PDB file of C-alpha atoms in Angstrom:
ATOM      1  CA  UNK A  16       0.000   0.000   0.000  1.00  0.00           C
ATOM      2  CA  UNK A  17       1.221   3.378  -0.173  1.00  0.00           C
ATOM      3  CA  UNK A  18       2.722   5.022   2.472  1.00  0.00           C
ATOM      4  CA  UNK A  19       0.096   7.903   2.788  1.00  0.00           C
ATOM      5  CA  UNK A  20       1.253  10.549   5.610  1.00  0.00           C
ATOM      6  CA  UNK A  21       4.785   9.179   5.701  1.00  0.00           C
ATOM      7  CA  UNK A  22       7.781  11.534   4.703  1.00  0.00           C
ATOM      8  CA  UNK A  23       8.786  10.921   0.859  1.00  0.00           C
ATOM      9  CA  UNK A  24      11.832   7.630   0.857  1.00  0.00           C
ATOM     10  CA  UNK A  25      15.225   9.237   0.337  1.00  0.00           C
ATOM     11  CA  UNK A  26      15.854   7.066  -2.379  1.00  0.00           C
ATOM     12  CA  UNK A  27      18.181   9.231  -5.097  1.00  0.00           C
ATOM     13  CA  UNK A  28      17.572   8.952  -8.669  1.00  0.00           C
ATOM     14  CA  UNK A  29      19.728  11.144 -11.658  1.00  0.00           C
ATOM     15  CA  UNK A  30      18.084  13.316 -13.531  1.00  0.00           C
ATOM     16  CA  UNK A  31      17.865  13.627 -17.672  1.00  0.00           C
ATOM     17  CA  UNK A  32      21.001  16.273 -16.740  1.00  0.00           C
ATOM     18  CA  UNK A  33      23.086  13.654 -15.510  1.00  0.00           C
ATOM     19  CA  UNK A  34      22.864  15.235 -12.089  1.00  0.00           C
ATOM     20  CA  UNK A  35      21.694  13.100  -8.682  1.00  0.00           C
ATOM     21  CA  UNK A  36      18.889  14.242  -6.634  1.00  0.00           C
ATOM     22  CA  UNK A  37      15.901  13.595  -4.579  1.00  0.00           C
ATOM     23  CA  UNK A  38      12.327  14.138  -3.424  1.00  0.00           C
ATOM     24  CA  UNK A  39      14.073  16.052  -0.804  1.00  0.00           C
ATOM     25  CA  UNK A  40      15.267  18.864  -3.184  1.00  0.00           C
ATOM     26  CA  UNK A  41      11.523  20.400  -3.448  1.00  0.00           C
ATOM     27  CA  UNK A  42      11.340  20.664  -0.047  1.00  0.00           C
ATOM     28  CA  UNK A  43       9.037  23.549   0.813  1.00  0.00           C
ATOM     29  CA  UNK A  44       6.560  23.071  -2.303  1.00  0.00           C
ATOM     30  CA  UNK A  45       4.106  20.648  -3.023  1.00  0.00           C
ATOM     31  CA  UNK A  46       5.064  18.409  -5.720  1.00  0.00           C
ATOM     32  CA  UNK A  47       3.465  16.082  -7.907  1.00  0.00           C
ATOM     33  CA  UNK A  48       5.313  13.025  -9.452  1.00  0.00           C
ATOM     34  CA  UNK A  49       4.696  11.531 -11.999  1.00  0.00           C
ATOM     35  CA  UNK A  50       5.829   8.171 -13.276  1.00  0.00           C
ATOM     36  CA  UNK A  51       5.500   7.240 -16.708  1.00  0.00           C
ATOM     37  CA  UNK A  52       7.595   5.089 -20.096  1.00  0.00           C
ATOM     38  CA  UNK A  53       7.476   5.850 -23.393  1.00  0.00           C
ATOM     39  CA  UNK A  54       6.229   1.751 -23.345  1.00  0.00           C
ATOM     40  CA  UNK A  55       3.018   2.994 -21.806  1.00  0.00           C
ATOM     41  CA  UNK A  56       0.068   3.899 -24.141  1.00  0.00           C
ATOM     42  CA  UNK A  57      -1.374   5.622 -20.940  1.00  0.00           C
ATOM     43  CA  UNK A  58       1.070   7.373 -20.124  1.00  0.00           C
ATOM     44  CA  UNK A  59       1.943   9.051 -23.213  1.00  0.00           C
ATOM     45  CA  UNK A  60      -1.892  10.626 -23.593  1.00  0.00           C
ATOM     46  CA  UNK A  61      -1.501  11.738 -20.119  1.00  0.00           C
ATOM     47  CA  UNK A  62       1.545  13.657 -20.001  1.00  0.00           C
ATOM     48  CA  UNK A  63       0.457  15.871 -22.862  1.00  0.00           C
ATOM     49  CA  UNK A  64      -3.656  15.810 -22.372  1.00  0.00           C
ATOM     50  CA  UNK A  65      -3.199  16.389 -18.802  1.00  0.00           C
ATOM     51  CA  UNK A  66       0.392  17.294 -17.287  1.00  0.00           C
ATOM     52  CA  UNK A  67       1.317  19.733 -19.895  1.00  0.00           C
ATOM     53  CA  UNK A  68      -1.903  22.113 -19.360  1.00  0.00           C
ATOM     54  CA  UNK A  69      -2.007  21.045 -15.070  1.00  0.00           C
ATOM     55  CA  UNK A  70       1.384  22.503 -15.318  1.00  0.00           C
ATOM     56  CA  UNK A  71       0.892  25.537 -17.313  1.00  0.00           C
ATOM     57  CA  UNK A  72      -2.240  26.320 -14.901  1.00  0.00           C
ATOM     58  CA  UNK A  73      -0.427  25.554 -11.791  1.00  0.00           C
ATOM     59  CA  UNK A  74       3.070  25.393 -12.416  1.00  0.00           C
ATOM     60  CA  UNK A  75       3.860  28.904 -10.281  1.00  0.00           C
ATOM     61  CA  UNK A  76       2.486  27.149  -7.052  1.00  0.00           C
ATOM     62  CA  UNK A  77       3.149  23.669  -7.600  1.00  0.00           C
ATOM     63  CA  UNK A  78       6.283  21.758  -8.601  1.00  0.00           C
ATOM     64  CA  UNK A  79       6.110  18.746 -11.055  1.00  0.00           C
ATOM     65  CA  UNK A  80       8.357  15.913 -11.555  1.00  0.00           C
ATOM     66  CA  UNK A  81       8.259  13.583 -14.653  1.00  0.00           C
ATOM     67  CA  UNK A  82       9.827  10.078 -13.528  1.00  0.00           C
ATOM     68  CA  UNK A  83      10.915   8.189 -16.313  1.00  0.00           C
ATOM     69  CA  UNK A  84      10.461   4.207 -14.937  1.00  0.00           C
ATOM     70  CA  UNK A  85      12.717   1.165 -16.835  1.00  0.00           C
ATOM     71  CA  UNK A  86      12.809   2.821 -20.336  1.00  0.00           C
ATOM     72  CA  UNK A  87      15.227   3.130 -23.278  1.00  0.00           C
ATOM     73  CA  UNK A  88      16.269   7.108 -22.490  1.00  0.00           C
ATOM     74  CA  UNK A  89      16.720   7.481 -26.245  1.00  0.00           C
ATOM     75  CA  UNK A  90      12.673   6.321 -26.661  1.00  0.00           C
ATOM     76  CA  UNK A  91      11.680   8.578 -23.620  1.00  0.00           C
ATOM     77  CA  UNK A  92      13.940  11.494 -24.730  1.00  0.00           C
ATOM     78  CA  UNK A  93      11.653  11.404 -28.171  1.00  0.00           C
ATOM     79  CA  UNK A  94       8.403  11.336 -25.925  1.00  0.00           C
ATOM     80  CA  UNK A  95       9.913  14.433 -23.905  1.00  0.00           C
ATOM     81  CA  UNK A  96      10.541  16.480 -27.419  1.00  0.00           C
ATOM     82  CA  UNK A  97       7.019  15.419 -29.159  1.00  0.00           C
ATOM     83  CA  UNK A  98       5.001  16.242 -26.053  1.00  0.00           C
ATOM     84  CA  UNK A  99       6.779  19.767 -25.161  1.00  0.00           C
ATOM     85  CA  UNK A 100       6.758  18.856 -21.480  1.00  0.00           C
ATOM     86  CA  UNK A 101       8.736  21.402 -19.461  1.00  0.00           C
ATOM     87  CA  UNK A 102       8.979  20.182 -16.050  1.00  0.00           C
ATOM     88  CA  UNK A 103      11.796  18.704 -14.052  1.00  0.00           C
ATOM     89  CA  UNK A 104      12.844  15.019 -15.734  1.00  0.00           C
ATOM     90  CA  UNK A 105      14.307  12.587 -13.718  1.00  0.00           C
ATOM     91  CA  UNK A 106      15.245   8.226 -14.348  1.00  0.00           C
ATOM     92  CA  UNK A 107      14.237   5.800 -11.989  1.00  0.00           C
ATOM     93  CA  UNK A 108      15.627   2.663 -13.807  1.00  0.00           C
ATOM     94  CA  UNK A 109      14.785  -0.019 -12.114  1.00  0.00           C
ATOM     95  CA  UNK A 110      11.821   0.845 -10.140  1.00  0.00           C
ATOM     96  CA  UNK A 111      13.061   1.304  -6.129  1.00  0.00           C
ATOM     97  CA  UNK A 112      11.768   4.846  -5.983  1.00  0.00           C
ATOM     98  CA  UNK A 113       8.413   3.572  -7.631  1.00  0.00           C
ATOM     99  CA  UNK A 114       8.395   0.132  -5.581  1.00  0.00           C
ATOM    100  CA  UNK A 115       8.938   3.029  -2.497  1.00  0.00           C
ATOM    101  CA  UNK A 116       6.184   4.916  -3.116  1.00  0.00           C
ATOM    102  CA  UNK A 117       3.670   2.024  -3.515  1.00  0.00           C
ATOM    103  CA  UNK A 118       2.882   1.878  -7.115  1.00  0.00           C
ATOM    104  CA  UNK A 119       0.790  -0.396  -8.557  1.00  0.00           C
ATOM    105  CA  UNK A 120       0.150   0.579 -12.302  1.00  0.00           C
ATOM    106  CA  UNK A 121       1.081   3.105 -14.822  1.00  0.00           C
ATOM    107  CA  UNK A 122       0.871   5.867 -15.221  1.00  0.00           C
ATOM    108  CA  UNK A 123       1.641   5.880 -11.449  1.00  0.00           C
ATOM    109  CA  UNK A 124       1.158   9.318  -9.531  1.00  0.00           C
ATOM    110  CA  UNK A 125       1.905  10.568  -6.315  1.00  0.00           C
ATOM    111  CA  UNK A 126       0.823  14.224  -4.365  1.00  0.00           C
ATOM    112  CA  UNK A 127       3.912  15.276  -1.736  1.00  0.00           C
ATOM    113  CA  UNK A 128       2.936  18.259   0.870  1.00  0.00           C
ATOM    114  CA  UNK A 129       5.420  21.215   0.796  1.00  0.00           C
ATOM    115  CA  UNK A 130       6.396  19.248   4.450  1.00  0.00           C
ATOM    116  CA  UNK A 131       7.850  16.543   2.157  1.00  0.00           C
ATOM    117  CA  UNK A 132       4.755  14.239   3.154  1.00  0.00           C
ATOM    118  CA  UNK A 133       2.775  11.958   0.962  1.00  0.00           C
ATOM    119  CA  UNK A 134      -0.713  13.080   0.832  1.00  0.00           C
ATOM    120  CA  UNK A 135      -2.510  10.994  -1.992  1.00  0.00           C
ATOM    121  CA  UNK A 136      -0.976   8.335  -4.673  1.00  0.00           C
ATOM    122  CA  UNK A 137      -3.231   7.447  -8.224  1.00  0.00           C
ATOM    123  CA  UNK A 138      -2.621   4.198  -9.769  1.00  0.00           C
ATOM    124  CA  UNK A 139      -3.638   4.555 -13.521  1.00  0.00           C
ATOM    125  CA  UNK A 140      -4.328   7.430 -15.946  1.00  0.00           C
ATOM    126  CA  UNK A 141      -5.881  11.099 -15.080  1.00  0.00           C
ATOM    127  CA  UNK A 142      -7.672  13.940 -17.190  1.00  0.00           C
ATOM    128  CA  UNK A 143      -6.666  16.941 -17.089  1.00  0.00           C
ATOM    129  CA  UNK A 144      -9.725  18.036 -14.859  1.00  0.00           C
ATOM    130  CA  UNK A 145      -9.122  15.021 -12.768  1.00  0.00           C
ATOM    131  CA  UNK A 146      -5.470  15.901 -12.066  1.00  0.00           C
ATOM    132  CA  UNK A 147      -5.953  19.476 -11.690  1.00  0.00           C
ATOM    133  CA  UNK A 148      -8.722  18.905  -9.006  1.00  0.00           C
ATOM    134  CA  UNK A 149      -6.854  16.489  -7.185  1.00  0.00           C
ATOM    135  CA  UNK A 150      -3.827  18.860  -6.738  1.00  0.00           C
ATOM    136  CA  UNK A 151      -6.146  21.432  -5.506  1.00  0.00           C
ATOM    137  CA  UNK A 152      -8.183  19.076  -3.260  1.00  0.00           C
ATOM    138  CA  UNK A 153      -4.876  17.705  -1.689  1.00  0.00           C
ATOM    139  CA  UNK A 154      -2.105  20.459  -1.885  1.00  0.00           C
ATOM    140  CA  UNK A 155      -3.466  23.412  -2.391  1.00  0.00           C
ATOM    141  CA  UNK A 156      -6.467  23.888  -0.065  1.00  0.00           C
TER     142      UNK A 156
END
């Protein structure tokens, strides 16, 4: 199950730079992650139908991660380019930080407070009315 209320895992991951990070680095924002392969017919339609425009509506209050899950970089690098997605892209190659968070499906999404908390996880695709909702329901109110 995921761990709903507990403090985001520590677990590092690099990011399309080349450079290592973690949930830890937005601390003081909420932030919604989002994991997703260019494998994934599901996740594809979701990160342009409803990341791209969640992000341009919310972007200025609410950070977003794209987390690219056991992929071929040069396949998810071409999904990146066609769907004009600007947020923060990060690799999670074989799954721990996914496996951490308790996903089940993709696309696989998860809501983190600005406290670094996990408020709210979705297993499975989201609209963009769905998604923009939820971030309002759970991080912004």
């Amino acid at each position: 199950t995921a761990p709903e209320g507990d403090p985001v895992p520590t677990v590092e991951f690099a990011t399309f730079g080349g450079e290592q990070a973690s949930l830890a680095a937005y601390a003081g924002e909420p932030l919604v992650v989002n994991f997703w392969a260019s494998w994934c017919p599901s996740c594809v339609a979701e990160m342009s139908a409803a990341f791209l425009p969640a992000q341009q509506q919310l972007g200025d209050r609410v950070a977003f991660l794209g987390m690219n899950i056991q992929d071929e970089r040069d396949r998810a690098l071409e999904l990146v380019e066609e769907t004009g997605v600007l947020f923060d892209l990060a690799v999670d190659p074989r799954g721990e930080l996914y496996t951490a968070l308790g996903g089940l499906g993709m696309p696989f999404t998860v809501f983190v407070s600005a406290d670094g908390r996990v408020v709210d996880v979705h297993n499975g695709p989201l609209s963009e009315s769905q998604l923009v909702d939820r971030i309002n329901e759970v991080l912004l109110s």
